[in-house]
Coordinates of N, CA and C in Angstrom, one line a residue:
M1 N 0.8 -1.2 0.0 CA 0.0 0.0 0.0 C 0.9 1.3 0.0
N2 N 1.9 1.2 0.8 CA 2.8 2.4 0.9 C 3.5 2.6 -0.5
R3 N 4.0 1.6 -1.1 CA 4.6 1.7 -2.4 C 3.7 2.3 -3.5
C4 N 2.4 1.9 -3.4 CA 1.4 2.4 -4.3 C 1.2 3.9 -4.1
F5 N 1.1 4.3 -2.8 CA 0.9 5.7 -2.5 C 2.1 6.5 -3.0
I6 N 3.3 6.0 -2.8 CA 4.5 6.7 -3.3 C 4.5 6.8 -4.8
R7 N 4.2 5.7 -5.4 CA 4.2 5.7 -6.9 C 3.2 6.7 -7.5
E8 N 2.0 6.6 -6.9 CA 0.9 7.5 -7.4 C 1.2 9.0 -7.1
L9 N 1.8 9.3 -6.0 CA 2.2 10.6 -5.7 C 3.3 11.1 -6.6
A10 N 4.2 10.3 -6.9 CA 5.3 10.7 -7.9 C 4.7 10.9 -9.2
R11 N 3.7 10.1 -9.7 CA 3.1 10.3 -11.0 C 2.4 11.7 -11.0
K12 N 1.7 12.0 -9.9 CA 1.0 13.3 -9.9 C 2.0 14.5 -9.9
V13 N 3.1 14.4 -9.2 CA 4.1 15.4 -9.2 C 4.7 15.6 -10.6
E14 N 5.0 14.4 -11.3 CA 5.5 14.5 -12.6 C 4.5 15.1 -13.6
S15 N 3.2 15.0 -13.3 CA 2.2 15.7 -14.1 C 2.0 17.2 -13.8
G16 N 2.8 17.7 -12.9 CA 2.7 19.1 -12.6 C 2.1 19.5 -11.3
Y17 N 1.7 18.5 -10.5 CA 1.0 18.8 -9.2 C 2.0 19.0 -8.1
I18 N 2.8 20.1 -8.3 CA 3.9 20.4 -7.3 C 3.9 21.9 -7.1
E19 N 4.1 22.3 -5.9 CA 4.2 23.8 -5.6 C 5.2 24.0 -4.5
N20 N 6.2 24.8 -4.7 CA 7.2 25.1 -3.7 C 7.9 23.9 -3.2
G21 N 8.2 22.9 -4.1 CA 8.9 21.7 -3.8 C 8.1 20.7 -3.0
E22 N 6.8 20.8 -3.0 CA 5.9 19.9 -2.3 C 4.8 19.5 -3.2
P23 N 4.3 18.3 -3.1 CA 3.1 17.9 -3.8 C 1.9 18.8 -3.4
T24 N 1.0 19.1 -4.3 CA -0.2 19.9 -4.0 C -1.2 19.1 -3.3
A25 N -2.2 19.7 -2.7 CA -3.2 19.0 -2.0 C -4.0 18.1 -2.9
V26 N -4.2 18.5 -4.2 CA -4.8 17.7 -5.2 C -4.0 16.4 -5.4
A27 N -2.7 16.5 -5.5 CA -1.8 15.4 -5.7 C -2.0 14.4 -4.5
I28 N -2.0 14.9 -3.3 CA -2.2 14.0 -2.2 C -3.6 13.3 -2.2
E29 N -4.6 14.1 -2.4 CA -6.0 13.6 -2.5 C -6.1 12.5 -3.5
E30 N -5.6 12.7 -4.7 CA -5.7 11.7 -5.8 C -4.8 10.5 -5.5
A31 N -3.7 10.6 -4.9 CA -2.9 9.5 -4.5 C -3.6 8.6 -3.5
V32 N -4.2 9.3 -2.5 CA -5.0 8.6 -1.5 C -6.2 7.9 -2.1
S33 N -6.9 8.5 -3.1 CA -8.0 7.9 -3.8 C -7.6 6.7 -4.5
A34 N -6.4 6.8 -5.2 CA -5.9 5.6 -5.9 C -5.7 4.4 -5.0
V35 N -5.1 4.7 -3.9 CA -4.8 3.6 -2.9 C -6.2 3.0 -2.4
N36 N -7.1 3.9 -2.2 CA -8.5 3.4 -1.7 C -9.1 2.5 -2.8
V37 N -9.0 2.9 -4.1 CA -9.6 2.1 -5.1 C -8.9 0.8 -5.3
I38 N -7.5 0.8 -5.3 CA -6.7 -0.4 -5.6 C -6.9 -1.4 -4.4
F39 N -6.8 -0.9 -3.2 CA -6.8 -1.8 -2.0 C -8.2 -1.9 -1.3
G40 N -9.2 -1.2 -1.8 CA -10.5 -1.3 -1.2 C -10.5 -0.7 0.2
T41 N -9.7 0.3 0.5 CA -9.7 0.9 1.8 C -10.5 2.2 1.8
R42 N -10.5 2.8 3.0 CA -11.2 4.1 3.2 C -10.3 5.1 3.9
L43 N -9.1 5.2 3.4 CA -8.2 6.2 4.0 C -8.6 7.6 3.7
C44 N -8.4 8.5 4.7 CA -8.8 9.9 4.5 C -7.5 10.7 4.0
V45 N -7.7 11.9 3.6 CA -6.6 12.7 3.1 C -5.6 13.0 4.2
N46 N -6.1 13.0 5.5 CA -5.2 13.3 6.6 C -4.1 12.2 6.7
V47 N -4.5 11.0 6.4 CA -3.5 9.9 6.4 C -2.5 10.1 5.3
G48 N -2.9 10.6 4.1 CA -2.0 11.0 3.1 C -1.0 12.1 3.5
R49 N -1.5 13.1 4.2 CA -0.7 14.2 4.6 C 0.3 13.7 5.7
S50 N -0.2 12.9 6.6 CA 0.7 12.3 7.6 C 1.8 11.5 6.9
R51 N 1.4 10.7 5.9 CA 2.4 9.8 5.2 C 3.4 10.7 4.5
L52 N 2.9 11.8 3.9 CA 3.8 12.7 3.2 C 4.9 13.3 4.1
N53 N 4.5 13.6 5.4 CA 5.4 14.1 6.4 C 6.5 13.1 6.6
R54 N 6.1 11.8 6.8 CA 7.1 10.7 7.0 C 8.0 10.5 5.8
L55 N 7.4 10.6 4.6 CA 8.2 10.5 3.4 C 9.2 11.7 3.3
R56 N 8.8 12.9 3.7 CA 9.8 14.0 3.7 C 10.9 13.7 4.7
E57 N 10.6 13.1 5.8 CA 11.7 12.8 6.8 C 12.6 11.7 6.2
R58 N 12.1 10.7 5.5 CA 12.9 9.7 4.8 C 13.8 10.4 3.7
Y59 N 13.2 11.2 2.9 CA 13.9 11.9 1.9 C 15.1 12.8 2.5
D60 N 14.7 13.6 3.4 CA 15.7 14.5 4.0 C 16.9 13.7 4.7
T61 N 16.5 12.6 5.4 CA 17.5 11.9 6.1 C 18.4 11.1 5.1
F62 N 17.9 10.5 4.1 CA 18.7 9.7 3.1 C 19.5 10.7 2.3
N63 N 19.0 11.8 1.9 CA 19.7 12.8 1.1 C 20.9 13.3 2.0
W64 N 20.6 13.6 3.2 CA 21.7 14.1 4.1 C 22.8 13.0 4.3
L65 N 22.3 11.7 4.4 CA 23.3 10.6 4.6 C 24.2 10.4 3.4
I66 N 23.6 10.3 2.2 CA 24.4 10.0 1.0 C 25.3 11.2 0.6
N67 N 25.0 12.4 1.0 CA 25.9 13.5 0.7 C 26.8 13.9 1.8
R68 N 26.9 13.1 2.8 CA 27.8 13.3 4.0 C 29.2 12.8 3.7
P69 N 30.2 13.6 4.1 CA 31.6 13.1 3.9 C 31.8 11.8 4.6
G70 N 32.5 10.9 3.9 CA 32.8 9.6 4.5 C 31.8 8.5 4.1
V71 N 30.7 8.9 3.5 CA 29.6 8.0 3.1 C 29.7 7.8 1.6
R72 N 29.7 6.5 1.2 CA 29.8 6.2 -0.2 C 28.4 5.6 -0.6
W73 N 27.8 6.2 -1.6 CA 26.5 5.7 -2.1 C 26.7 5.3 -3.5
I74 N 26.4 4.0 -3.8 CA 26.6 3.5 -5.1 C 25.2 3.2 -5.7
P75 N 24.7 4.2 -6.5 CA 23.3 4.1 -6.9 C 23.0 2.8 -7.7
R76 N 23.9 2.4 -8.6 CA 23.6 1.3 -9.4 C 23.4 0.0 -8.6
S77 N 24.3 -0.1 -7.6 CA 24.2 -1.3 -6.7 C 23.3 -1.1 -5.5
K78 N 22.9 0.1 -5.3 CA 22.0 0.5 -4.2 C 22.7 0.1 -2.9
L79 N 24.0 0.5 -2.8 CA 24.7 0.2 -1.6 C 25.1 1.5 -0.9
V80 N 25.0 1.5 0.4 CA 25.5 2.6 1.2 C 26.7 2.0 2.0
L81 N 27.9 2.6 1.8 CA 29.1 2.1 2.5 C 29.6 3.1 3.5
V82 N 29.7 2.7 4.7 CA 30.2 3.6 5.8 C 31.0 2.7 6.7
N83 N 32.1 3.3 7.2 CA 32.9 2.5 8.2 C 32.2 2.6 9.5
E84 N 32.4 1.6 10.4 CA 31.7 1.4 11.6 C 31.7 2.6 12.6
P85 N 32.9 3.2 12.8 CA 32.9 4.4 13.7 C 32.0 5.5 13.2
L86 N 32.0 5.7 11.9 CA 31.1 6.8 11.4 C 29.7 6.5 11.5
W87 N 29.3 5.3 11.4 CA 27.8 4.9 11.7 C 27.4 5.4 13.0
D88 N 28.3 5.2 14.0 CA 27.9 5.6 15.4 C 27.6 7.1 15.5
V89 N 28.5 7.9 14.8 CA 28.3 9.3 14.8 C 27.0 9.7 14.0
I90 N 26.8 9.0 12.9 CA 25.6 9.3 12.1 C 24.4 9.1 12.9
E91 N 24.3 7.9 13.6 CA 23.1 7.6 14.4 C 22.9 8.5 15.5
Q92 N 24.0 9.1 16.1 CA 23.8 10.1 17.2 C 23.2 11.4 16.6
E93 N 23.7 11.8 15.4 CA 23.3 13.0 14.8 C 21.9 12.9 14.3
K94 N 21.6 11.8 13.6 CA 20.2 11.6 13.0 C 19.8 10.2 13.3
P95 N 19.1 10.0 14.4 CA 18.7 8.6 14.8 C 17.8 7.9 13.7
F96 N 17.1 8.7 12.9 CA 16.3 8.1 11.8 C 17.2 7.4 10.8
A97 N 18.4 7.9 10.7 CA 19.4 7.3 9.7 C 19.7 5.8 10.0
R98 N 19.4 5.4 11.2 CA 19.6 4.0 11.6 C 18.9 3.0 10.6
A99 N 17.8 3.5 10.1 CA 17.0 2.6 9.2 C 17.9 2.3 7.9
Y100 N 18.9 3.1 7.6 CA 19.7 2.8 6.4 C 20.9 2.1 6.7
R101 N 21.1 1.7 7.9 CA 22.4 1.0 8.3 C 22.4 -0.4 7.6
W102 N 21.2 -1.0 7.5 CA 21.2 -2.4 7.0 C 20.4 -2.5 5.7
D103 N 19.8 -1.4 5.3 CA 19.0 -1.4 4.0 C 19.0 0.0 3.4
T104 N 18.8 0.0 2.1 CA 18.9 1.3 1.4 C 17.5 1.9 1.4
E105 N 17.3 3.1 0.7 CA 16.0 3.7 0.6 C 15.4 3.1 -0.7
P106 N 14.4 2.3 -0.6 CA 13.8 1.6 -1.7 C 13.1 2.5 -2.7
A107 N 12.6 3.6 -2.2 CA 11.8 4.5 -3.0 C 12.6 5.8 -3.4
W108 N 13.9 5.8 -3.4 CA 14.7 7.0 -3.6 C 14.3 7.7 -4.8
E109 N 14.2 7.1 -5.9 CA 13.9 7.8 -7.2 C 12.6 8.5 -7.1
E110 N 11.6 7.8 -6.6 CA 10.3 8.5 -6.4 C 10.3 9.6 -5.4
L111 N 11.0 9.5 -4.3 CA 11.1 10.5 -3.4 C 11.8 11.8 -4.0
K112 N 12.8 11.6 -4.8 CA 13.4 12.7 -5.5 C 12.4 13.5 -6.4
I113 N 11.5 12.7 -7.0 CA 10.5 13.3 -7.8 C 9.5 14.1 -7.0
I114 N 9.0 13.4 -5.9 CA 8.0 14.0 -5.0 C 8.4 15.3 -4.4
F115 N 9.7 15.4 -4.0 CA 10.1 16.6 -3.3 C 10.9 17.5 -4.2
G116 N 10.7 17.4 -5.5 CA 11.1 18.5 -6.4 C 12.5 18.4 -6.9
Q117 N 13.2 17.4 -6.7 CA 14.6 17.3 -7.3 C 14.5 16.5 -8.6
P118 N 14.8 17.0 -9.7 CA 14.8 16.3 -10.9 C 15.7 15.0 -10.8
V119 N 15.1 13.9 -11.3 CA 15.8 12.6 -11.2 C 17.1 12.7 -11.9
D120 N 17.2 13.4 -13.0 CA 18.5 13.4 -13.8 C 19.5 14.4 -13.2
E121 N 19.2 15.1 -12.1 CA 20.1 16.0 -11.5 C 21.1 15.2 -10.7
P122 N 22.4 15.3 -11.1 CA 23.4 14.5 -10.4 C 23.8 15.1 -9.0
I123 N 23.3 14.4 -8.0 CA 23.8 14.8 -6.6 C 24.8 13.8 -6.1
H124 N 24.8 12.7 -6.7 CA 25.7 11.6 -6.2 C 27.0 11.7 -6.9
K125 N 28.0 11.1 -6.3 CA 29.3 10.9 -7.1 C 29.0 9.8 -8.1
S126 N 29.8 9.8 -9.1 CA 29.6 8.7 -10.1 C 30.1 7.4 -9.5
D127 N 29.7 6.3 -10.0 CA 30.2 5.0 -9.5 C 31.7 4.9 -9.5
D128 N 32.3 5.5 -10.5 CA 33.8 5.5 -10.6 C 34.4 6.2 -9.4
E129 N 33.8 7.2 -8.9 CA 34.4 7.9 -7.8 C 34.1 7.3 -6.4
V130 N 33.1 6.4 -6.3 CA 32.8 6.0 -5.0 C 33.4 4.7 -4.5
Y131 N 34.0 4.0 -5.4 CA 34.7 2.8 -4.9 C 35.9 3.1 -4.0
P132 N 36.0 2.6 -2.8 CA 37.0 3.1 -1.9 C 38.4 2.5 -2.3
D133 N 39.4 3.2 -2.0 CA 40.7 2.8 -2.2 C 41.2 2.1 -1.0
T134 N 41.1 0.8 -1.0 CA 41.4 0.0 0.2 C 42.9 0.0 0.6
Q135 N 43.8 0.4 -0.3 CA 45.2 0.6 0.0 C 45.4 1.8 1.0
N136 N 44.7 2.8 0.7 CA 44.8 4.0 1.5 C 43.8 4.1 2.6
N137 N 42.7 3.3 2.6 CA 41.7 3.3 3.6 C 41.4 1.8 3.9
P138 N 42.2 1.2 4.7 CA 42.0 -0.3 4.9 C 40.8 -0.6 5.8
E139 N 40.2 0.4 6.4 CA 39.0 0.1 7.2 C 37.7 -0.1 6.3
E140 N 37.8 0.2 5.1 CA 36.6 0.2 4.2 C 36.8 -0.8 3.1
I141 N 35.9 -1.7 2.9 CA 36.0 -2.7 1.9 C 34.7 -2.8 1.2
V142 N 34.7 -2.9 -0.1 CA 33.5 -3.1 -0.9 C 33.1 -4.5 -0.9
V143 N 31.9 -4.8 -0.7 CA 31.3 -6.1 -0.7 C 30.5 -6.2 -2.0
R144 N 30.8 -7.1 -2.9 CA 30.0 -7.2 -4.1 C 28.9 -8.2 -3.8
V145 N 27.7 -7.9 -4.1 CA 26.5 -8.8 -3.9 C 25.9 -9.2 -5.2
P146 N 25.3 -10.4 -5.3 CA 24.6 -10.7 -6.5 C 23.5 -9.7 -6.8
S147 N 23.1 -9.6 -8.1 CA 22.1 -8.6 -8.5 C 20.7 -9.0 -7.9
D148 N 20.5 -10.2 -7.6 CA 19.2 -10.6 -7.1 C 19.1 -10.5 -5.5
H149 N 20.2 -10.1 -4.9 CA 20.3 -9.9 -3.5 C 19.6 -8.7 -3.1
N150 N 19.0 -8.6 -1.9 CA 18.3 -7.4 -1.4 C 19.4 -6.4 -1.1
A151 N 19.5 -5.3 -1.8 CA 20.5 -4.3 -1.7 C 20.4 -3.7 -0.3
G152 N 21.5 -3.2 0.2 CA 21.5 -2.5 1.5 C 22.9 -2.0 1.8
S153 N 23.1 -1.8 3.1 CA 24.4 -1.3 3.6 C 25.3 -2.5 4.1
Y154 N 26.5 -2.5 3.7 CA 27.4 -3.5 4.1 C 28.6 -2.9 4.8
I155 N 28.9 -3.3 6.0 CA 30.0 -2.8 6.7 C 30.9 -4.0 7.1
I156 N 32.1 -3.9 6.8 CA 33.1 -4.9 7.2 C 34.2 -4.2 8.0
P157 N 34.2 -4.4 9.3 CA 35.3 -3.7 10.0 C 36.7 -4.3 9.6
S158 N 37.7 -3.4 9.6 CA 39.0 -3.9 9.2 C 39.6 -5.0 10.1
T159 N 39.0 -5.1 11.3 CA 39.5 -6.2 12.1 C 39.2 -7.6 11.7
L160 N 38.2 -7.7 10.7 CA 37.8 -9.0 10.2 C 38.5 -9.4 9.0
T161 N 39.3 -8.5 8.4 CA 40.0 -8.8 7.2 C 41.4 -9.2 7.4

């Protein structure tokens, strides 16, 4: 149901239902209506507004995280790479970021659309730039996972290598 709401809201924003970087009231109403039709529910618009606030928190937190120094985001692999001591600092600064310690943001592309950032606007480093140099930074190691694996964050402390 959540993915449906996000997808419908992103479609509405792509259709122009955005004002000052936020989806319009009409976009929220129509996304909630779509969820109600698809799932046979009777959600009210206030649920959609509340959900939008939570989505904003997810967007702001993940955007802050992947643009933070010391954090490597590999969009193609959907990996967030952070060394263990930095995770502790991140969790103290933004407790909500703990959600991304073991999993990535599954709706990142849609959230960028919903909150007014064009999807083609490059805010991330390219994949070529994000692979760590393990010779100069032995605490960080890239873990390759099969493409069918659930993407997420992988941390391997240097003490295990």
